[in-house]
Tab-separated table of C-alpha atoms in Angstrom:
chain	number	residue	atom	x	y	z
A	1	MET	CA	22.998	4.892	-7.233
A	2	ASP	CA	21.224	3.830	-10.535
A	3	TYR	CA	18.078	4.809	-9.792
A	4	LEU	CA	14.677	4.067	-11.768
A	5	LYS	CA	13.506	7.874	-12.404
A	6	ARG	CA	9.999	9.248	-12.956
A	7	GLY	CA	9.260	9.445	-16.672
A	8	THR	CA	11.545	6.713	-18.033
A	9	ALA	CA	10.463	3.122	-19.572
A	10	GLY	CA	12.143	1.569	-16.517
A	11	PHE	CA	10.197	3.352	-13.867
A	12	ARG	CA	6.749	2.750	-15.860
A	13	ARG	CA	7.837	-1.044	-15.954
A	14	ALA	CA	8.468	-1.311	-12.544
A	15	ASN	CA	5.151	0.365	-11.226
A	16	PHE	CA	3.041	-1.886	-13.773
A	17	ALA	CA	4.742	-5.062	-12.501
A	18	LEU	CA	4.291	-4.291	-8.969
A	19	PHE	CA	0.493	-2.889	-9.404
A	20	ALA	CA	0.155	-6.194	-11.126
A	21	GLY	CA	1.588	-8.302	-8.556
A	22	GLY	CA	-0.188	-6.384	-5.525
A	23	CYS	CA	-3.627	-6.876	-7.421
A	24	ASN	CA	-2.785	-10.605	-7.777
A	25	THR	CA	-1.548	-10.987	-3.944
A	26	PHE	CA	-4.547	-9.341	-2.298
A	27	ALA	CA	-7.030	-11.059	-4.837
A	28	VAL	CA	-6.074	-14.563	-3.986
A	29	LEU	CA	-5.578	-13.761	-0.281
A	30	TYR	CA	-9.385	-12.529	0.092
A	31	CYS	CA	-11.007	-14.756	-2.698
A	32	THR	CA	-12.725	-16.886	-0.187
A	33	GLN	CA	-14.127	-14.089	2.062
A	34	PRO	CA	-17.585	-13.544	-0.311
A	35	LEU	CA	-17.689	-17.376	-1.184
A	36	LEU	CA	-18.041	-18.233	2.877
A	37	PRO	CA	-21.753	-18.787	2.613
A	38	GLU	CA	-21.195	-21.249	-0.293
A	39	ILE	CA	-18.207	-23.130	1.012
A	40	ALA	CA	-20.307	-23.515	4.561
A	41	LYS	CA	-23.146	-25.011	2.566
A	42	GLU	CA	-21.101	-27.282	0.335
A	43	PHE	CA	-19.047	-28.700	3.248
A	44	HIS	CA	-22.012	-28.611	5.879
A	45	ILE	CA	-20.001	-26.830	8.491
A	46	PRO	CA	-20.830	-23.608	10.814
A	47	PRO	CA	-19.867	-20.306	9.319
A	48	ALA	CA	-16.913	-19.892	11.828
A	49	ALA	CA	-15.419	-22.859	10.510
A	50	ALA	CA	-16.056	-21.843	6.884
A	51	SER	CA	-14.055	-18.605	7.801
A	52	LEU	CA	-10.796	-20.863	8.511
A	53	SER	CA	-10.393	-20.565	4.746
A	54	LEU	CA	-9.509	-17.085	5.178
A	55	SER	CA	-8.140	-16.738	8.672
A	56	LEU	CA	-5.488	-19.705	8.344
A	57	ALA	CA	-4.374	-18.026	5.023
A	58	THR	CA	-3.662	-14.706	6.792
A	59	ILE	CA	-2.359	-16.229	9.933
A	60	ALA	CA	0.215	-18.039	7.716
A	61	LEU	CA	0.995	-14.937	5.939
A	62	ALA	CA	1.576	-13.071	9.276
A	63	VAL	CA	4.222	-15.355	10.304
A	64	SER	CA	6.097	-15.716	6.934
A	65	MET	CA	6.295	-11.905	6.855
A	66	LEU	CA	8.229	-11.957	9.755
A	67	PHE	CA	11.190	-13.916	8.005
A	68	ILE	CA	10.878	-13.556	4.622
A	69	GLY	CA	11.920	-10.069	4.162
A	70	SER	CA	15.260	-11.037	5.861
A	71	LEU	CA	15.466	-13.875	3.423
A	72	SER	CA	15.074	-11.841	0.490
A	73	GLU	CA	18.439	-9.535	1.965
A	74	ALA	CA	20.478	-12.741	1.175
A	75	TRP	CA	18.719	-14.284	-1.676
A	76	GLY	CA	17.524	-11.281	-3.639
A	77	ARG	CA	14.192	-9.655	-4.533
A	78	LYS	CA	12.840	-10.126	-7.908
A	79	GLY	CA	13.591	-13.895	-7.771
A	80	ILE	CA	11.457	-14.441	-4.797
A	81	MET	CA	8.465	-11.951	-5.611
A	82	THR	CA	8.178	-13.953	-8.897
A	83	VAL	CA	8.317	-17.391	-7.442
A	84	SER	CA	5.869	-16.180	-4.662
A	85	LEU	CA	3.281	-14.937	-7.279
A	86	VAL	CA	3.661	-18.080	-9.582
A	87	ALA	CA	3.173	-20.433	-6.710
A	88	VAL	CA	0.376	-19.004	-5.280
A	89	SER	CA	-1.560	-18.639	-8.389
A	90	ALA	CA	-0.750	-22.528	-9.057
A	91	LEU	CA	-1.853	-23.084	-5.545
A	92	CYS	CA	-5.397	-21.250	-6.106
A	93	LEU	CA	-5.657	-23.220	-9.437
A	94	TRP	CA	-5.195	-26.594	-7.612
A	95	SER	CA	-7.251	-25.503	-4.502
A	96	SER	CA	-10.351	-25.244	-6.671
A	97	TYR	CA	-10.272	-29.375	-6.846
A	98	SER	CA	-10.435	-29.713	-3.222
A	99	ALA	CA	-11.992	-33.014	-2.148
A	100	ASN	CA	-13.047	-31.824	1.244
A	101	PHE	CA	-12.724	-28.712	3.239
A	102	TYR	CA	-9.665	-29.862	5.107
A	103	SER	CA	-7.660	-30.242	1.809
A	104	LEU	CA	-8.936	-26.774	1.052
A	105	LEU	CA	-7.477	-25.532	4.401
A	106	ALA	CA	-4.227	-26.980	3.705
A	107	PHE	CA	-4.138	-25.314	0.260
A	108	ARG	CA	-5.047	-22.034	1.792
A	109	ILE	CA	-2.163	-22.075	4.530
A	110	ALA	CA	0.348	-22.999	1.746
A	111	GLN	CA	-1.099	-19.850	-0.099
A	112	GLY	CA	-0.631	-17.728	3.189
A	113	VAL	CA	3.059	-18.932	3.568
A	114	VAL	CA	3.910	-17.958	-0.103
A	115	LEU	CA	1.963	-15.114	-0.430
A	116	ALA	CA	4.408	-13.097	1.961
A	117	GLY	CA	6.756	-13.076	-0.927
A	118	LEU	CA	5.550	-10.161	-2.542
A	119	PRO	CA	3.921	-7.678	0.144
A	120	ALA	CA	7.265	-8.511	2.721
A	121	ILE	CA	9.788	-7.346	-0.392
A	122	ALA	CA	8.058	-4.832	-2.810
A	123	MET	CA	8.745	-2.020	-0.540
A	124	ALA	CA	11.961	-2.811	0.217
A	125	TYR	CA	12.613	-3.246	-3.817
A	126	LEU	CA	10.973	0.182	-4.594
A	127	GLY	CA	12.922	1.852	-1.817
A	128	GLU	CA	16.369	0.525	-3.042
A	129	GLU	CA	15.537	1.057	-7.275
A	130	ILE	CA	13.169	4.299	-7.245
A	131	GLU	CA	14.753	7.714	-6.847
A	132	PRO	CA	13.741	9.203	-3.835
A	133	LYS	CA	11.890	11.882	-5.301
A	134	SER	CA	9.464	9.412	-7.063
A	135	LEU	CA	9.207	7.081	-4.310
A	136	GLY	CA	5.738	8.688	-3.222
A	137	VAL	CA	4.146	8.127	-6.385
A	138	ALA	CA	5.438	4.718	-6.843
A	139	MET	CA	4.350	3.741	-3.468
A	140	GLY	CA	0.933	4.827	-3.854
A	141	LEU	CA	0.472	3.044	-7.054
A	142	TYR	CA	1.777	-0.213	-5.368
A	143	ILE	CA	-0.769	0.123	-2.486
A	144	SER	CA	-3.586	1.142	-4.852
A	145	GLY	CA	-2.575	-2.160	-6.596
A	146	ASN	CA	-3.168	-4.299	-2.980
A	147	SER	CA	-6.730	-2.325	-2.635
A	148	ILE	CA	-7.784	-2.835	-6.230
A	149	GLY	CA	-6.744	-6.538	-6.284
A	150	GLY	CA	-8.621	-7.332	-3.046
A	151	MET	CA	-11.783	-5.460	-4.328
A	152	GLY	CA	-11.380	-7.039	-7.712
A	153	GLY	CA	-10.894	-10.539	-6.281
A	154	ARG	CA	-14.147	-10.383	-4.205
A	155	VAL	CA	-15.879	-9.131	-7.285
A	156	ILE	CA	-14.772	-11.377	-9.482
A	157	THR	CA	-15.306	-14.563	-7.267
A	158	GLY	CA	-18.551	-13.570	-6.371
A	159	MET	CA	-19.768	-13.046	-10.223
A	160	LEU	CA	-18.334	-16.462	-11.443
A	161	THR	CA	-19.990	-18.230	-8.351
A	162	ASP	CA	-23.264	-16.881	-9.375
A	163	PHE	CA	-22.697	-17.966	-12.950
A	164	PHE	CA	-20.965	-21.381	-12.270
A	165	ASP	CA	-20.002	-22.213	-8.593
A	166	TRP	CA	-17.352	-21.379	-6.181
A	167	ARG	CA	-14.948	-23.948	-7.609
A	168	THR	CA	-14.744	-22.354	-11.202
A	169	ALA	CA	-14.717	-18.879	-9.342
A	170	ILE	CA	-11.289	-19.830	-7.440
A	171	PHE	CA	-9.862	-21.694	-10.616
A	172	GLY	CA	-10.710	-18.640	-12.899
A	173	LEU	CA	-8.683	-16.439	-10.276
A	174	GLY	CA	-5.936	-18.734	-10.525
A	175	VAL	CA	-5.734	-18.339	-14.128
A	176	LEU	CA	-5.785	-14.654	-13.810
A	177	GLY	CA	-3.176	-14.939	-11.334
A	178	ILE	CA	-0.672	-16.869	-13.592
A	179	ALA	CA	-1.123	-13.990	-16.319
A	180	ALA	CA	-0.290	-11.395	-13.746
A	181	SER	CA	2.679	-13.311	-12.480
A	182	LEU	CA	3.703	-13.752	-16.005
A	183	LEU	CA	3.483	-9.869	-16.757
A	184	PHE	CA	5.229	-9.157	-13.278
A	185	TRP	CA	8.258	-11.119	-14.482
A	186	LEU	CA	8.527	-9.766	-17.801
A	187	ALA	CA	8.163	-6.288	-16.681
A	188	LEU	CA	9.964	-5.881	-13.332
A	189	PRO	CA	13.357	-4.512	-13.911
A	190	PRO	CA	16.052	-6.463	-12.441
A	191	SER	CA	17.485	-5.244	-9.199
A	192	ARG	CA	20.660	-2.791	-9.882
A	193	ASN	CA	21.075	-1.580	-6.291
A	194	PHE	CA	20.302	-4.535	-4.368
A	195	LYS	CA	23.636	-5.733	-2.453
A	196	PRO	CA	23.372	-9.242	-0.550
A	197	ARG	CA	24.002	-9.784	3.028
A	198	PRO	CA	24.675	-12.764	4.972
A	199	LEU	CA	21.372	-14.381	6.250
A	200	GLN	CA	21.836	-13.606	10.044
A	201	VAL	CA	18.985	-15.328	12.117
A	202	GLY	CA	19.902	-14.638	15.566
A	203	LYS	CA	20.195	-10.997	14.838
A	204	MET	CA	16.720	-10.907	13.405
A	205	VAL	CA	15.079	-12.600	16.339
A	206	ARG	CA	16.872	-10.212	18.722
A	207	SER	CA	15.496	-7.418	16.703
A	208	LEU	CA	12.092	-8.682	16.861
A	209	ALA	CA	12.279	-9.145	20.293
A	210	SER	CA	13.421	-5.689	21.280
A	211	GLN	CA	10.618	-4.372	19.678
A	212	MET	CA	8.188	-6.092	21.807
A	213	LYS	CA	9.718	-4.280	24.622
A	214	GLU	CA	8.538	-0.768	23.555
A	215	PRO	CA	5.433	0.295	25.224
A	216	ARG	CA	4.312	2.742	22.868
A	217	LEU	CA	4.927	0.189	19.860
A	218	LEU	CA	2.812	-2.321	21.461
A	219	CYS	CA	-0.028	-0.068	21.720
A	220	LEU	CA	0.238	0.568	17.874
A	221	TYR	CA	0.600	-3.458	17.484
A	222	GLY	CA	-2.571	-3.856	19.443
A	223	LEU	CA	-4.269	-1.230	17.506
A	224	GLY	CA	-3.543	-2.596	14.188
A	225	PHE	CA	-4.902	-6.025	15.828
A	226	MET	CA	-8.172	-4.722	16.986
A	227	LEU	CA	-8.793	-2.359	13.674
A	228	MET	CA	-8.177	-5.556	11.283
A	229	ALA	CA	-10.265	-7.674	13.696
A	230	GLY	CA	-13.566	-5.820	13.340
A	231	PHE	CA	-12.914	-4.966	9.734
A	232	VAL	CA	-12.627	-8.748	8.771
A	233	THR	CA	-15.455	-9.596	10.888
A	234	LEU	CA	-17.744	-7.276	9.133
A	235	TYR	CA	-16.972	-8.616	5.740
A	236	ASN	CA	-16.807	-12.148	6.652
A	237	TYR	CA	-20.570	-12.291	7.998
A	238	ILE	CA	-21.927	-9.674	6.128
A	239	GLY	CA	-22.504	-12.026	3.054
A	240	PHE	CA	-24.121	-14.568	5.391
A	241	GLN	CA	-27.116	-11.919	6.633
A	242	LEU	CA	-27.434	-10.189	2.887
A	243	THR	CA	-27.907	-13.638	0.925
A	244	ALA	CA	-30.215	-15.097	3.518
A	245	PRO	CA	-34.166	-13.496	3.655
A	246	PRO	CA	-35.356	-10.757	3.772
A	247	TYR	CA	-32.562	-9.450	1.463
A	248	SER	CA	-31.920	-12.811	-0.467
A	249	LEU	CA	-29.200	-10.849	-2.516
A	250	SER	CA	-26.904	-12.936	-5.183
A	251	GLN	CA	-23.520	-13.619	-4.869
A	252	THR	CA	-22.972	-11.154	-7.746
A	253	VAL	CA	-24.625	-8.492	-5.787
A	254	VAL	CA	-22.673	-9.049	-2.475
A	255	GLY	CA	-19.335	-9.287	-4.527
A	256	TRP	CA	-19.846	-5.770	-5.712
A	257	ILE	CA	-20.540	-4.274	-2.204
A	258	PHE	CA	-16.695	-4.538	-1.847
A	259	VAL	CA	-16.636	-1.801	-4.441
A	260	VAL	CA	-17.082	0.613	-1.315
A	261	TYR	CA	-13.261	-0.106	-0.858
A	262	ILE	CA	-13.138	2.664	-2.910
A	263	VAL	CA	-13.834	5.215	-0.256
A	264	GLY	CA	-11.174	3.642	1.602
A	265	THR	CA	-8.583	4.588	-1.130
A	266	PHE	CA	-9.413	8.306	-0.599
A	267	SER	CA	-9.810	7.970	3.371
A	268	SER	CA	-6.232	6.602	3.797
A	269	THR	CA	-4.794	9.509	1.782
A	270	TRP	CA	-7.083	12.286	3.405
A	271	MET	CA	-6.726	11.145	6.852
A	272	GLY	CA	-3.050	10.973	6.639
A	273	LEU	CA	-2.930	14.492	5.591
A	274	MET	CA	-5.410	15.566	8.267
A	275	ALA	CA	-3.114	13.670	10.850
A	276	ASP	CA	0.009	15.922	9.447
A	277	LYS	CA	-2.244	18.881	10.006
A	278	TYR	CA	-4.250	18.177	13.687
A	279	GLY	CA	-2.041	15.213	15.058
A	280	ARG	CA	-2.279	11.716	14.888
A	281	SER	CA	-3.783	10.872	18.066
A	282	LYS	CA	-6.840	13.301	17.284
A	283	VAL	CA	-7.382	11.956	13.817
A	284	LEU	CA	-6.965	8.179	14.710
A	285	ARG	CA	-9.613	9.021	17.254
A	286	SER	CA	-11.761	10.090	14.881
A	287	ALA	CA	-11.219	7.359	12.364
A	288	LEU	CA	-12.398	4.954	15.288
A	289	LEU	CA	-15.417	7.086	16.167
A	290	ILE	CA	-16.388	6.934	12.299
A	291	MET	CA	-15.992	3.028	12.394
A	292	LEU	CA	-18.483	2.998	15.290
A	293	ILE	CA	-20.964	4.891	13.937
A	294	GLY	CA	-20.631	3.002	10.547
A	295	VAL	CA	-20.921	-0.334	12.102
A	296	CYS	CA	-23.952	0.600	14.058
A	297	PHE	CA	-25.682	1.669	10.781
A	298	THR	CA	-25.416	-1.669	9.865
A	299	LEU	CA	-27.978	-2.699	12.421
A	300	SER	CA	-30.573	-0.985	10.378
A	301	GLY	CA	-33.026	-3.148	8.693
A	302	SER	CA	-33.065	-0.727	5.546
A	303	LEU	CA	-30.561	-1.963	2.920
A	304	PRO	CA	-29.345	1.276	1.533
A	305	VAL	CA	-28.581	2.247	5.379
A	306	LYS	CA	-26.962	-1.003	5.720
A	307	ILE	CA	-24.601	-0.497	2.994
A	308	LEU	CA	-23.972	2.935	3.778
A	309	GLY	CA	-22.818	1.792	7.256
A	310	ILE	CA	-20.602	-0.616	5.485
A	311	ALA	CA	-18.881	2.451	3.496
A	312	VAL	CA	-18.673	4.545	6.717
A	313	PHE	CA	-17.052	1.813	8.340
A	314	THR	CA	-14.608	0.979	5.675
A	315	PHE	CA	-13.619	4.686	5.541
A	316	GLY	CA	-12.778	4.939	8.968
A	317	PHE	CA	-10.959	1.714	8.845
A	318	PHE	CA	-8.399	2.657	6.105
A	319	GLY	CA	-7.762	6.127	7.434
A	320	GLY	CA	-7.347	4.464	10.979
A	321	HIS	CA	-5.072	1.756	9.772
A	322	SER	CA	-2.862	4.381	7.322
A	323	ILE	CA	-2.281	6.377	10.203
A	324	ALA	CA	-1.430	3.401	12.845
A	325	SER	CA	1.118	2.034	10.306
A	326	SER	CA	2.802	5.197	9.624
A	327	TRP	CA	3.163	5.960	13.269
A	328	VAL	CA	5.274	2.883	13.820
A	329	GLY	CA	8.134	4.143	11.530
A	330	LYS	CA	7.946	7.247	13.639
A	331	LEU	CA	8.199	5.731	16.990
A	332	ALA	CA	10.506	2.945	15.978
A	333	VAL	CA	14.011	4.227	17.085
A	334	ARG	CA	16.127	1.368	15.451
A	335	ASP	CA	15.186	-1.721	13.142
A	336	LYS	CA	12.096	0.099	11.569
A	337	ALA	CA	11.736	-2.885	9.112
A	338	GLN	CA	11.350	-5.348	11.913
A	339	ALA	CA	8.971	-2.986	13.897
A	340	ALA	CA	6.969	-2.884	10.804
A	341	SER	CA	6.922	-6.565	10.477
A	342	LEU	CA	5.723	-6.836	13.650
A	343	TYR	CA	2.878	-4.519	13.177
A	344	LEU	CA	1.714	-6.516	10.063
A	345	PHE	CA	1.900	-9.415	12.059
A	346	PHE	CA	-0.364	-8.345	14.939
A	347	TYR	CA	-2.680	-6.903	11.890
A	348	TYR	CA	-3.029	-10.092	10.086
A	349	THR	CA	-3.430	-12.177	13.334
A	350	GLY	CA	-6.327	-9.986	14.297
A	351	SER	CA	-7.994	-10.571	11.083
A	352	SER	CA	-7.382	-14.587	11.563
A	353	ILE	CA	-8.692	-14.468	15.125
A	354	GLY	CA	-11.304	-11.820	15.140
A	355	GLY	CA	-12.705	-13.128	11.672
A	356	THR	CA	-13.100	-16.673	13.186
A	357	VAL	CA	-14.498	-15.753	16.424
A	358	GLY	CA	-17.096	-13.553	14.930
A	359	GLY	CA	-18.668	-16.659	13.440
A	360	ILE	CA	-19.531	-17.869	16.893
A	361	PHE	CA	-21.435	-14.386	17.708
A	362	TRP	CA	-22.850	-14.854	14.134
A	363	THR	CA	-24.458	-18.302	15.016
A	364	ASP	CA	-25.421	-17.669	18.647
A	365	PHE	CA	-26.411	-13.953	18.270
A	366	GLY	CA	-27.131	-13.096	14.595
A	367	TRP	CA	-25.944	-9.843	13.173
A	368	SER	CA	-26.260	-8.023	16.237
A	369	GLY	CA	-23.879	-10.253	18.053
A	370	VAL	CA	-21.461	-9.281	15.423
A	371	VAL	CA	-21.988	-5.778	15.676
A	372	GLY	CA	-21.203	-6.110	19.408
A	373	MET	CA	-18.197	-7.948	19.001
A	374	ILE	CA	-16.895	-5.408	16.723
A	375	VAL	CA	-18.153	-2.470	19.100
A	376	CYS	CA	-15.874	-4.529	21.972
A	377	PHE	CA	-13.047	-4.281	19.598
A	378	LEU	CA	-13.242	-0.470	18.929
A	379	VAL	CA	-13.579	0.446	22.770
A	380	LEU	CA	-10.386	-1.483	22.898
A	381	ALA	CA	-8.771	0.333	20.453
A	382	PHE	CA	-9.991	3.578	22.082
A	383	LEU	CA	-8.312	2.577	25.259
A	384	LEU	CA	-4.898	1.489	23.421
A	385	LEU	CA	-5.082	5.157	21.646
A	386	ALA	CA	-5.563	6.720	25.152
A	387	ARG	CA	-2.526	4.977	26.661
A	388	LEU	CA	-0.515	5.683	23.558
A	389	SER	CA	-1.731	9.266	23.650
A	390	ALA	CA	-0.665	9.613	27.000
A	391	SER	CA	2.887	8.029	26.722
A	392	VAL	CA	3.689	10.053	23.558
A	393	GLY	CA	2.283	13.663	25.098
A	394	LYS	CA	4.385	13.001	28.459
A	395	GLN	CA	7.665	12.096	26.486
A	396	GLN	CA	7.265	15.357	24.376
A	397	GLY	CA	6.386	17.577	27.204
A	398	ARG	CA	3.168	19.011	26.364
A	399	PRO	CA	-0.618	17.962	26.401
A	400	VAL	CA	-1.664	14.853	25.347
A	401	LEU	CA	-4.334	15.876	23.020
A	402	GLU	CA	-1.420	18.198	21.134
A	403	ALA	CA	0.737	15.164	20.702
A	404	ARG	CA	1.445	14.953	16.859
A	405	GLN	CA	3.830	12.142	16.792
């Protein structure tokens, strides 16, 4: 195998390209989240309807990710990723001219479909092209690009909306996306170890169906759903509360609150290490408890305490997600790629459903209703984890609380 080795120009170019691509992908995906109050105001729609601009994009992404990875097995890696980045950036530019809310939703659905091209393929590219002993570093850089893009996109759109309007903010993000796509295309080394295989749709569908029959994996898929449903619900509607009296914060300030994502970069790594040491069940339970404490802090009327609660909640979420997603690979006996795709499908479906239903709770019950809904998601997550821990513990023939796999 002709691997890209750490310290070489090709290794640096590959990491730079995928970092830029990850930033672009997740900046565009979440760009409307801090703008939901502005979108609701302009189109005279309730918050739950405004949230569809994010929810429909994520559900389209979830469905596309089930299939696009298999397409790349036949059509190649770099080409699909490049087309995906260019297309989503162009759609971002066009969506800023949406004449009405329905056309904005159509653009967002199309973005969700083409967005899948990078996250569904990037890890496969890295696994094929990077030498095994350097793969952890490369994967970490790619994932950090995802989180920085998600955070940066929210901050940029929040600031541009304050200075101009939400349409200019989305257009500006599209311009940055075109530049990132060009850098990606120029920098990413072509695949050298990729071997195309015939597209076998029937085999892929059968593999996905078989993963849905494994109870332990179903528990993990449910955990991914509950984690992301709660996380996106909080971030979708916190902006509505903070831009209204008594806080009356600007879009710029609300956008900068997303900087608390940085704590997630730390917690995902730290909790992963703790899971290896103390066991996945125990540390994931701790992550859920941290999320529960954090979301309850947001009920405080004090702005510093509320922001602290958001940070604590975010810390727990990223730690919990990192453990749950890595656990899928441990429990999947075969077809690990399809098992991971299903986890992401449920994960993003949770984002879509929870993020929209949360708007109903916000409209009818205010912030306490949103928090109550998130607490329900977390309670269900605790129950799923208990079921999973019991199953794993019995299979390993030792006490459940000591189960480490």
